[in-house]
């Protein structure tokens, strides 16, 4: 190998060397950031909350509702510091909790661990760390449920949203980390993902219930046809914009039923197409 000592070739060689050094530095920086975001953050979290080993499976729970109605909860799972969407689970709260976050948290955790106890394959894998979105009250509920199922060995913590305080069972005062601390970052990621997952489900359920209510009172549109219309169109706006033929495409819809739905959303119109077109509905 020869190395140019002067002239244009020397300049090109020096530029190539600088580019190589810069590329190596960037690669190392990226590798360090990825480590800090993943394994490094987990190690730091273990240090903060006093775990002897890194939690492979983290579960985080968050509830969502609108003025106490359509309450749901989301369970989000991180494996080795990374989200595992296939492990996510959602729950529609069955009890009338009327916006009581503690009652909702108790129900969802009870159902989660009861299904594990019953051998449900979707829930048999237990968490190595349980995170609840909330403060001391939500954490105490989680600890009580774990004790009821003989799972007190599973560590649990809370993350209070107001100041991003970490709540530990054995410490009266919360832990407040620097905003740049990688341990806080990973807790924020799983908490924010749980919030996103729960609120997305809540909005979907709220839209479905709003649509069901809007279809109340239409002769010939019972629960089965309501569900079929929701499955086909998702929102009342889509149903409003649908033609009679499109409404017929929903499973179980007859031509007269489709005409009644259309008339409900378009009371001012007389759909000549509906009178003249004698085609049968494809949804039957």
PDB file of C-alpha atoms in Angstrom:
ATOM      1  CA  UNK A   1       0.000   0.000   0.000  1.00  0.00           C
ATOM      2  CA  UNK A   2       1.370   3.380  -0.952  1.00  0.00           C
ATOM      3  CA  UNK A   3       0.377   6.660   0.624  1.00  0.00           C
ATOM      4  CA  UNK A   4       0.587   9.835  -1.467  1.00  0.00           C
ATOM      5  CA  UNK A   5       2.969  12.382   0.050  1.00  0.00           C
ATOM      6  CA  UNK A   6       2.025  15.463  -1.903  1.00  0.00           C
ATOM      7  CA  UNK A   7      -0.320  16.967  -4.451  1.00  0.00           C
ATOM      8  CA  UNK A   8      -3.976  16.300  -5.173  1.00  0.00           C
ATOM      9  CA  UNK A   9      -3.793  12.601  -4.317  1.00  0.00           C
ATOM     10  CA  UNK A  10      -2.528  13.432  -0.824  1.00  0.00           C
ATOM     11  CA  UNK A  11      -5.491  15.774  -0.294  1.00  0.00           C
ATOM     12  CA  UNK A  12      -7.902  13.052  -1.423  1.00  0.00           C
ATOM     13  CA  UNK A  13      -6.273  10.527   0.918  1.00  0.00           C
ATOM     14  CA  UNK A  14      -6.514  12.936   3.860  1.00  0.00           C
ATOM     15  CA  UNK A  15     -10.176  13.635   3.084  1.00  0.00           C
ATOM     16  CA  UNK A  16     -10.899   9.909   2.899  1.00  0.00           C
ATOM     17  CA  UNK A  17      -9.187   9.434   6.265  1.00  0.00           C
ATOM     18  CA  UNK A  18     -11.224  12.224   7.883  1.00  0.00           C
ATOM     19  CA  UNK A  19     -14.452  10.834   6.430  1.00  0.00           C
ATOM     20  CA  UNK A  20     -13.594   7.387   7.767  1.00  0.00           C
ATOM     21  CA  UNK A  21     -12.854   8.713  11.249  1.00  0.00           C
ATOM     22  CA  UNK A  22     -16.096  10.709  11.246  1.00  0.00           C
ATOM     23  CA  UNK A  23     -18.117   7.683  10.114  1.00  0.00           C
ATOM     24  CA  UNK A  24     -16.621   5.534  12.875  1.00  0.00           C
ATOM     25  CA  UNK A  25     -17.379   8.204  15.479  1.00  0.00           C
ATOM     26  CA  UNK A  26     -20.986   8.510  14.325  1.00  0.00           C
ATOM     27  CA  UNK A  27     -21.421   4.736  14.382  1.00  0.00           C
ATOM     28  CA  UNK A  28     -20.049   4.571  17.923  1.00  0.00           C
ATOM     29  CA  UNK A  29     -22.290   7.430  19.042  1.00  0.00           C
ATOM     30  CA  UNK A  30     -25.338   5.715  17.535  1.00  0.00           C
ATOM     31  CA  UNK A  31     -24.401   2.435  19.185  1.00  0.00           C
ATOM     32  CA  UNK A  32     -24.028   4.211  22.527  1.00  0.00           C
ATOM     33  CA  UNK A  33     -27.385   5.983  22.158  1.00  0.00           C
ATOM     34  CA  UNK A  34     -29.104   2.710  21.327  1.00  0.00           C
ATOM     35  CA  UNK A  35     -27.444   1.062  24.323  1.00  0.00           C
ATOM     36  CA  UNK A  36     -28.401   3.963  26.571  1.00  0.00           C
ATOM     37  CA  UNK A  37     -31.984   3.855  25.315  1.00  0.00           C
ATOM     38  CA  UNK A  38     -32.257   0.116  25.851  1.00  0.00           C
ATOM     39  CA  UNK A  39     -29.946  -1.899  28.077  1.00  0.00           C
ATOM     40  CA  UNK A  40     -28.370   1.164  29.668  1.00  0.00           C
ATOM     41  CA  UNK A  41     -31.769   2.569  30.617  1.00  0.00           C
ATOM     42  CA  UNK A  42     -32.808  -0.781  32.069  1.00  0.00           C
ATOM     43  CA  UNK A  43     -29.642  -1.023  34.148  1.00  0.00           C
ATOM     44  CA  UNK A  44     -30.187   2.498  35.410  1.00  0.00           C
ATOM     45  CA  UNK A  45     -33.807   1.673  36.252  1.00  0.00           C
ATOM     46  CA  UNK A  46     -32.683  -1.376  38.227  1.00  0.00           C
ATOM     47  CA  UNK A  47     -30.312   0.841  40.167  1.00  0.00           C
ATOM     48  CA  UNK A  48     -33.024   3.402  40.925  1.00  0.00           C
ATOM     49  CA  UNK A  49     -35.740   1.006  42.097  1.00  0.00           C
ATOM     50  CA  UNK A  50     -33.453  -1.597  43.651  1.00  0.00           C
ATOM     51  CA  UNK A  51     -33.894  -4.599  41.356  1.00  0.00           C
ATOM     52  CA  UNK A  52     -31.251  -7.302  41.439  1.00  0.00           C
ATOM     53  CA  UNK A  53     -31.569  -8.064  37.726  1.00  0.00           C
ATOM     54  CA  UNK A  54     -33.023  -6.447  34.651  1.00  0.00           C
ATOM     55  CA  UNK A  55     -36.764  -7.035  34.161  1.00  0.00           C
ATOM     56  CA  UNK A  56     -37.191  -8.840  30.868  1.00  0.00           C
ATOM     57  CA  UNK A  57     -40.941  -8.217  30.719  1.00  0.00           C
ATOM     58  CA  UNK A  58     -42.438  -4.901  31.820  1.00  0.00           C
ATOM     59  CA  UNK A  59     -46.194  -4.341  31.868  1.00  0.00           C
ATOM     60  CA  UNK A  60     -47.815  -0.913  32.150  1.00  0.00           C
ATOM     61  CA  UNK A  61     -51.503  -0.182  32.705  1.00  0.00           C
ATOM     62  CA  UNK A  62     -53.523   2.946  32.002  1.00  0.00           C
ATOM     63  CA  UNK A  63     -57.244   3.708  32.097  1.00  0.00           C
ATOM     64  CA  UNK A  64     -59.255   5.990  29.842  1.00  0.00           C
ATOM     65  CA  UNK A  65     -62.827   7.311  29.975  1.00  0.00           C
ATOM     66  CA  UNK A  66     -64.942  10.361  29.204  1.00  0.00           C
ATOM     67  CA  UNK A  67     -66.711  11.721  32.275  1.00  0.00           C
ATOM     68  CA  UNK A  68     -66.832   8.232  33.719  1.00  0.00           C
ATOM     69  CA  UNK A  69     -68.375   6.632  30.629  1.00  0.00           C
ATOM     70  CA  UNK A  70     -66.990   3.964  28.301  1.00  0.00           C
ATOM     71  CA  UNK A  71     -64.151   3.190  30.711  1.00  0.00           C
ATOM     72  CA  UNK A  72     -61.396   1.000  29.303  1.00  0.00           C
ATOM     73  CA  UNK A  73     -57.893  -0.028  30.254  1.00  0.00           C
ATOM     74  CA  UNK A  74     -54.829  -0.870  28.214  1.00  0.00           C
ATOM     75  CA  UNK A  75     -52.005  -3.269  29.044  1.00  0.00           C
ATOM     76  CA  UNK A  76     -48.765  -2.496  27.227  1.00  0.00           C
ATOM     77  CA  UNK A  77     -45.736  -4.794  27.272  1.00  0.00           C
ATOM     78  CA  UNK A  78     -42.051  -4.030  26.790  1.00  0.00           C
ATOM     79  CA  UNK A  79     -39.610  -6.907  26.303  1.00  0.00           C
ATOM     80  CA  UNK A  80     -35.994  -6.059  27.107  1.00  0.00           C
ATOM     81  CA  UNK A  81     -36.796  -2.370  26.915  1.00  0.00           C
ATOM     82  CA  UNK A  82     -38.617  -2.526  23.558  1.00  0.00           C
ATOM     83  CA  UNK A  83     -42.338  -2.440  22.844  1.00  0.00           C
ATOM     84  CA  UNK A  84     -43.980  -5.778  22.025  1.00  0.00           C
ATOM     85  CA  UNK A  85     -47.344  -4.870  20.430  1.00  0.00           C
ATOM     86  CA  UNK A  86     -48.370  -8.508  19.961  1.00  0.00           C
ATOM     87  CA  UNK A  87     -48.423  -8.798  23.753  1.00  0.00           C
ATOM     88  CA  UNK A  88     -50.698  -5.777  24.258  1.00  0.00           C
ATOM     89  CA  UNK A  89     -54.144  -6.432  25.718  1.00  0.00           C
ATOM     90  CA  UNK A  90     -57.165  -4.191  26.123  1.00  0.00           C
ATOM     91  CA  UNK A  91     -60.010  -4.379  28.613  1.00  0.00           C
ATOM     92  CA  UNK A  92     -63.471  -2.900  28.678  1.00  0.00           C
ATOM     93  CA  UNK A  93     -64.282  -2.189  32.314  1.00  0.00           C
ATOM     94  CA  UNK A  94     -67.405  -4.131  33.238  1.00  0.00           C
ATOM     95  CA  UNK A  95     -68.182  -2.584  36.620  1.00  0.00           C
ATOM     96  CA  UNK A  96     -69.916   0.780  36.877  1.00  0.00           C
ATOM     97  CA  UNK A  97     -66.850   2.602  38.191  1.00  0.00           C
ATOM     98  CA  UNK A  98     -68.179   6.082  37.306  1.00  0.00           C
ATOM     99  CA  UNK A  99     -64.710   7.437  36.614  1.00  0.00           C
ATOM    100  CA  UNK A 100     -63.115   5.905  39.728  1.00  0.00           C
ATOM    101  CA  UNK A 101     -59.581   5.163  38.545  1.00  0.00           C
ATOM    102  CA  UNK A 102     -58.823   2.982  41.561  1.00  0.00           C
ATOM    103  CA  UNK A 103     -61.816   0.713  40.923  1.00  0.00           C
ATOM    104  CA  UNK A 104     -60.949   0.460  37.244  1.00  0.00           C
ATOM    105  CA  UNK A 105     -57.331  -0.414  38.050  1.00  0.00           C
ATOM    106  CA  UNK A 106     -58.443  -3.064  40.525  1.00  0.00           C
ATOM    107  CA  UNK A 107     -60.767  -4.655  37.997  1.00  0.00           C
ATOM    108  CA  UNK A 108     -58.290  -4.784  35.136  1.00  0.00           C
ATOM    109  CA  UNK A 109     -55.458  -6.186  37.258  1.00  0.00           C
ATOM    110  CA  UNK A 110     -57.782  -8.731  38.861  1.00  0.00           C
ATOM    111  CA  UNK A 111     -58.969  -9.898  35.451  1.00  0.00           C
ATOM    112  CA  UNK A 112     -55.421 -10.011  34.099  1.00  0.00           C
ATOM    113  CA  UNK A 113     -54.045 -12.201  36.894  1.00  0.00           C
ATOM    114  CA  UNK A 114     -57.193 -14.318  37.171  1.00  0.00           C
ATOM    115  CA  UNK A 115     -56.817 -15.248  33.513  1.00  0.00           C
ATOM    116  CA  UNK A 116     -53.195 -16.140  34.173  1.00  0.00           C
ATOM    117  CA  UNK A 117     -54.307 -18.307  37.087  1.00  0.00           C
ATOM    118  CA  UNK A 118     -56.913 -19.976  34.871  1.00  0.00           C
ATOM    119  CA  UNK A 119     -54.217 -20.910  32.350  1.00  0.00           C
ATOM    120  CA  UNK A 120     -55.162 -18.505  29.557  1.00  0.00           C
ATOM    121  CA  UNK A 121     -52.183 -18.677  27.185  1.00  0.00           C
ATOM    122  CA  UNK A 122     -52.455 -14.964  26.407  1.00  0.00           C
ATOM    123  CA  UNK A 123     -51.819 -14.119  30.050  1.00  0.00           C
ATOM    124  CA  UNK A 124     -49.677 -16.919  31.477  1.00  0.00           C
ATOM    125  CA  UNK A 125     -46.425 -14.978  31.132  1.00  0.00           C
ATOM    126  CA  UNK A 126     -46.166 -12.827  34.258  1.00  0.00           C
ATOM    127  CA  UNK A 127     -44.407  -9.457  34.388  1.00  0.00           C
ATOM    128  CA  UNK A 128     -40.967  -8.989  35.901  1.00  0.00           C
ATOM    129  CA  UNK A 129     -41.951  -5.388  36.649  1.00  0.00           C
ATOM    130  CA  UNK A 130     -45.416  -3.877  36.843  1.00  0.00           C
ATOM    131  CA  UNK A 131     -45.829  -0.149  36.159  1.00  0.00           C
ATOM    132  CA  UNK A 132     -49.051   1.746  36.833  1.00  0.00           C
ATOM    133  CA  UNK A 133     -49.820   5.166  35.444  1.00  0.00           C
ATOM    134  CA  UNK A 134     -50.613   7.066  38.611  1.00  0.00           C
ATOM    135  CA  UNK A 135     -49.527   7.860  42.126  1.00  0.00           C
ATOM    136  CA  UNK A 136     -49.581   6.187  45.516  1.00  0.00           C
ATOM    137  CA  UNK A 137     -53.264   5.246  45.337  1.00  0.00           C
ATOM    138  CA  UNK A 138     -53.008   3.361  42.047  1.00  0.00           C
ATOM    139  CA  UNK A 139     -49.816   1.646  43.199  1.00  0.00           C
ATOM    140  CA  UNK A 140     -51.452   0.505  46.443  1.00  0.00           C
ATOM    141  CA  UNK A 141     -54.298  -1.022  44.448  1.00  0.00           C
ATOM    142  CA  UNK A 142     -51.780  -2.916  42.301  1.00  0.00           C
ATOM    143  CA  UNK A 143     -49.947  -4.181  45.385  1.00  0.00           C
ATOM    144  CA  UNK A 144     -53.200  -5.381  46.953  1.00  0.00           C
ATOM    145  CA  UNK A 145     -54.175  -7.313  43.820  1.00  0.00           C
ATOM    146  CA  UNK A 146     -50.724  -8.889  43.570  1.00  0.00           C
ATOM    147  CA  UNK A 147     -50.998  -9.998  47.199  1.00  0.00           C
ATOM    148  CA  UNK A 148     -54.463 -11.460  46.626  1.00  0.00           C
ATOM    149  CA  UNK A 149     -53.041 -13.677  43.881  1.00  0.00           C
ATOM    150  CA  UNK A 150     -49.922 -14.648  45.820  1.00  0.00           C
ATOM    151  CA  UNK A 151     -47.724 -12.580  43.510  1.00  0.00           C
ATOM    152  CA  UNK A 152     -46.206 -10.161  45.988  1.00  0.00           C
ATOM    153  CA  UNK A 153     -42.767 -11.096  44.664  1.00  0.00           C
ATOM    154  CA  UNK A 154     -43.500  -9.154  41.458  1.00  0.00           C
ATOM    155  CA  UNK A 155     -42.081  -5.639  41.865  1.00  0.00           C
ATOM    156  CA  UNK A 156     -44.478  -2.785  41.136  1.00  0.00           C
ATOM    157  CA  UNK A 157     -43.977   0.951  40.810  1.00  0.00           C
ATOM    158  CA  UNK A 158     -46.068   3.984  39.908  1.00  0.00           C
ATOM    159  CA  UNK A 159     -45.269   6.910  37.638  1.00  0.00           C
ATOM    160  CA  UNK A 160     -47.152  10.054  38.642  1.00  0.00           C
ATOM    161  CA  UNK A 161     -47.715  12.170  35.565  1.00  0.00           C
ATOM    162  CA  UNK A 162     -47.754  15.634  37.144  1.00  0.00           C
ATOM    163  CA  UNK A 163     -44.060  15.748  38.039  1.00  0.00           C
ATOM    164  CA  UNK A 164     -42.979  12.393  36.566  1.00  0.00           C
ATOM    165  CA  UNK A 165     -42.348  11.143  40.102  1.00  0.00           C
ATOM    166  CA  UNK A 166     -41.456   7.473  40.553  1.00  0.00           C
ATOM    167  CA  UNK A 167     -43.484   5.959  43.388  1.00  0.00           C
ATOM    168  CA  UNK A 168     -41.942   2.984  45.200  1.00  0.00           C
ATOM    169  CA  UNK A 169     -43.804   0.777  47.696  1.00  0.00           C
ATOM    170  CA  UNK A 170     -41.157   0.992  50.414  1.00  0.00           C
ATOM    171  CA  UNK A 171     -40.372   4.702  50.185  1.00  0.00           C
ATOM    172  CA  UNK A 172     -42.591   7.472  51.500  1.00  0.00           C
ATOM    173  CA  UNK A 173     -41.054  10.137  49.316  1.00  0.00           C
ATOM    174  CA  UNK A 174     -41.220   9.817  45.532  1.00  0.00           C
ATOM    175  CA  UNK A 175     -38.091   9.756  43.396  1.00  0.00           C
ATOM    176  CA  UNK A 176     -37.741  12.653  40.986  1.00  0.00           C
ATOM    177  CA  UNK A 177     -35.111  12.104  38.314  1.00  0.00           C
ATOM    178  CA  UNK A 178     -33.466  14.490  35.911  1.00  0.00           C
ATOM    179  CA  UNK A 179     -35.427  14.915  32.701  1.00  0.00           C
ATOM    180  CA  UNK A 180     -32.381  13.550  30.894  1.00  0.00           C
ATOM    181  CA  UNK A 181     -32.128  10.382  32.977  1.00  0.00           C
ATOM    182  CA  UNK A 182     -32.435   7.264  30.750  1.00  0.00           C
ATOM    183  CA  UNK A 183     -34.364   5.438  33.480  1.00  0.00           C
ATOM    184  CA  UNK A 184     -37.043   8.120  33.372  1.00  0.00           C
ATOM    185  CA  UNK A 185     -37.067   7.994  29.582  1.00  0.00           C
ATOM    186  CA  UNK A 186     -37.922   4.304  29.443  1.00  0.00           C
ATOM    187  CA  UNK A 187     -40.664   4.704  32.049  1.00  0.00           C
ATOM    188  CA  UNK A 188     -42.100   7.619  30.091  1.00  0.00           C
ATOM    189  CA  UNK A 189     -42.020   5.572  26.885  1.00  0.00           C
ATOM    190  CA  UNK A 190     -43.966   2.669  28.313  1.00  0.00           C
ATOM    191  CA  UNK A 191     -46.380   4.985  30.159  1.00  0.00           C
ATOM    192  CA  UNK A 192     -47.018   7.103  27.060  1.00  0.00           C
ATOM    193  CA  UNK A 193     -47.546   3.969  24.978  1.00  0.00           C
ATOM    194  CA  UNK A 194     -50.057   2.647  27.530  1.00  0.00           C
ATOM    195  CA  UNK A 195     -51.848   6.004  27.440  1.00  0.00           C
ATOM    196  CA  UNK A 196     -51.959   5.991  23.632  1.00  0.00           C
ATOM    197  CA  UNK A 197     -53.186   2.402  23.514  1.00  0.00           C
ATOM    198  CA  UNK A 198     -55.929   2.955  26.103  1.00  0.00           C
ATOM    199  CA  UNK A 199     -57.214   6.221  24.665  1.00  0.00           C
ATOM    200  CA  UNK A 200     -57.296   4.791  21.127  1.00  0.00           C
ATOM    201  CA  UNK A 201     -59.495   1.939  22.342  1.00  0.00           C
ATOM    202  CA  UNK A 202     -61.658   4.344  24.349  1.00  0.00           C
ATOM    203  CA  UNK A 203     -62.260   6.587  21.344  1.00  0.00           C
ATOM    204  CA  UNK A 204     -63.171   3.590  19.209  1.00  0.00           C
ATOM    205  CA  UNK A 205     -65.633   2.360  21.830  1.00  0.00           C
ATOM    206  CA  UNK A 206     -67.089   5.834  22.314  1.00  0.00           C
ATOM    207  CA  UNK A 207     -67.595   6.206  18.559  1.00  0.00           C
ATOM    208  CA  UNK A 208     -69.290   2.820  18.415  1.00  0.00           C
ATOM    209  CA  UNK A 209     -71.642   3.655  21.287  1.00  0.00           C
ATOM    210  CA  UNK A 210     -72.446   7.045  19.776  1.00  0.00           C
ATOM    211  CA  UNK A 211     -73.326   5.335  16.516  1.00  0.00           C
ATOM    212  CA  UNK A 212     -75.455   2.754  18.303  1.00  0.00           C
ATOM    213  CA  UNK A 213     -77.355   5.552  20.044  1.00  0.00           C
ATOM    214  CA  UNK A 214     -77.875   7.395  16.787  1.00  0.00           C
ATOM    215  CA  UNK A 215     -79.400   4.289  15.240  1.00  0.00           C
ATOM    216  CA  UNK A 216     -81.846   3.865  18.125  1.00  0.00           C
ATOM    217  CA  UNK A 217     -85.442   4.290  17.115  1.00  0.00           C
ATOM    218  CA  UNK A 218     -85.032   3.259  13.478  1.00  0.00           C
ATOM    219  CA  UNK A 219     -87.655   0.624  12.795  1.00  0.00           C
ATOM    220  CA  UNK A 220     -86.111  -2.684  11.799  1.00  0.00           C
ATOM    221  CA  UNK A 221     -82.605  -1.822  13.035  1.00  0.00           C
ATOM    222  CA  UNK A 222     -81.923  -4.015  16.028  1.00  0.00           C
ATOM    223  CA  UNK A 223     -78.686  -4.850  17.859  1.00  0.00           C
ATOM    224  CA  UNK A 224     -77.406  -7.234  15.162  1.00  0.00           C
ATOM    225  CA  UNK A 225     -77.877  -4.772  12.333  1.00  0.00           C
ATOM    226  CA  UNK A 226     -76.378  -1.976  14.436  1.00  0.00           C
ATOM    227  CA  UNK A 227     -73.253  -4.046  14.951  1.00  0.00           C
ATOM    228  CA  UNK A 228     -73.156  -4.932  11.258  1.00  0.00           C
ATOM    229  CA  UNK A 229     -73.384  -1.258  10.278  1.00  0.00           C
ATOM    230  CA  UNK A 230     -70.649  -0.339  12.738  1.00  0.00           C
ATOM    231  CA  UNK A 231     -68.389  -3.113  11.441  1.00  0.00           C
ATOM    232  CA  UNK A 232     -68.961  -1.944   7.879  1.00  0.00           C
ATOM    233  CA  UNK A 233     -68.819   1.841   8.317  1.00  0.00           C
ATOM    234  CA  UNK A 234     -67.166   2.524  11.735  1.00  0.00           C
ATOM    235  CA  UNK A 235     -68.649   6.040  12.147  1.00  0.00           C
ATOM    236  CA  UNK A 236     -72.042   7.707  11.832  1.00  0.00           C
ATOM    237  CA  UNK A 237     -70.512  10.113   9.301  1.00  0.00           C
ATOM    238  CA  UNK A 238     -69.676   7.203   7.002  1.00  0.00           C
ATOM    239  CA  UNK A 239     -73.220   5.876   7.328  1.00  0.00           C
ATOM    240  CA  UNK A 240     -74.626   9.345   6.652  1.00  0.00           C
ATOM    241  CA  UNK A 241     -72.604   9.542   3.443  1.00  0.00           C
ATOM    242  CA  UNK A 242     -73.462   6.011   2.297  1.00  0.00           C
ATOM    243  CA  UNK A 243     -75.919   5.307  -0.495  1.00  0.00           C
ATOM    244  CA  UNK A 244     -78.725   2.812  -0.138  1.00  0.00           C
ATOM    245  CA  UNK A 245     -76.765   0.296  -2.198  1.00  0.00           C
ATOM    246  CA  UNK A 246     -73.736   0.737   0.073  1.00  0.00           C
ATOM    247  CA  UNK A 247     -75.898   0.305   3.170  1.00  0.00           C
ATOM    248  CA  UNK A 248     -77.228  -2.895   1.629  1.00  0.00           C
ATOM    249  CA  UNK A 249     -73.669  -4.201   1.594  1.00  0.00           C
ATOM    250  CA  UNK A 250     -73.613  -4.512   5.375  1.00  0.00           C
ATOM    251  CA  UNK A 251     -74.195  -8.050   6.577  1.00  0.00           C
ATOM    252  CA  UNK A 252     -77.843  -8.815   7.267  1.00  0.00           C
ATOM    253  CA  UNK A 253     -79.211  -5.560   5.822  1.00  0.00           C
ATOM    254  CA  UNK A 254     -82.363  -5.791   3.704  1.00  0.00           C
ATOM    255  CA  UNK A 255     -83.392  -3.233   1.093  1.00  0.00           C
ATOM    256  CA  UNK A 256     -86.225  -1.814   3.237  1.00  0.00           C
ATOM    257  CA  UNK A 257     -83.917  -1.571   6.261  1.00  0.00           C
ATOM    258  CA  UNK A 258     -81.268   0.233   4.212  1.00  0.00           C
ATOM    259  CA  UNK A 259     -83.896   2.679   2.952  1.00  0.00           C
ATOM    260  CA  UNK A 260     -85.008   3.418   6.518  1.00  0.00           C
ATOM    261  CA  UNK A 261     -81.439   4.092   7.621  1.00  0.00           C
ATOM    262  CA  UNK A 262     -80.901   6.352   4.625  1.00  0.00           C
ATOM    263  CA  UNK A 263     -84.147   8.216   5.335  1.00  0.00           C
ATOM    264  CA  UNK A 264     -83.113   8.683   8.979  1.00  0.00           C
ATOM    265  CA  UNK A 265     -79.953  10.504   7.933  1.00  0.00           C
ATOM    266  CA  UNK A 266     -81.568  12.271   4.937  1.00  0.00           C
ATOM    267  CA  UNK A 267     -85.103  13.141   6.035  1.00  0.00           C
ATOM    268  CA  UNK A 268     -85.315  15.989   3.537  1.00  0.00           C
ATOM    269  CA  UNK A 269     -84.533  13.829   0.503  1.00  0.00           C
ATOM    270  CA  UNK A 270     -86.596  11.465  -1.586  1.00  0.00           C
ATOM    271  CA  UNK A 271     -84.229   8.929  -3.009  1.00  0.00           C
ATOM    272  CA  UNK A 272     -85.726   7.974  -6.365  1.00  0.00           C
ATOM    273  CA  UNK A 273     -82.950   5.429  -6.758  1.00  0.00           C
ATOM    274  CA  UNK A 274     -84.332   3.611  -3.757  1.00  0.00           C
ATOM    275  CA  UNK A 275     -87.786   3.436  -5.304  1.00  0.00           C
ATOM    276  CA  UNK A 276     -86.777   2.364  -8.773  1.00  0.00           C
ATOM    277  CA  UNK A 277     -83.801   0.084  -8.146  1.00  0.00           C
ATOM    278  CA  UNK A 278     -85.128  -3.396  -7.418  1.00  0.00           C
ATOM    279  CA  UNK A 279     -81.731  -5.036  -6.945  1.00  0.00           C
ATOM    280  CA  UNK A 280     -81.454  -7.267  -3.900  1.00  0.00           C
ATOM    281  CA  UNK A 281     -79.019  -6.421  -1.150  1.00  0.00           C
ATOM    282  CA  UNK A 282     -75.631  -8.125  -1.297  1.00  0.00           C
ATOM    283  CA  UNK A 283     -75.423  -8.235   2.496  1.00  0.00           C
ATOM    284  CA  UNK A 284     -78.122 -10.880   2.849  1.00  0.00           C
TER     285      UNK A 284
END
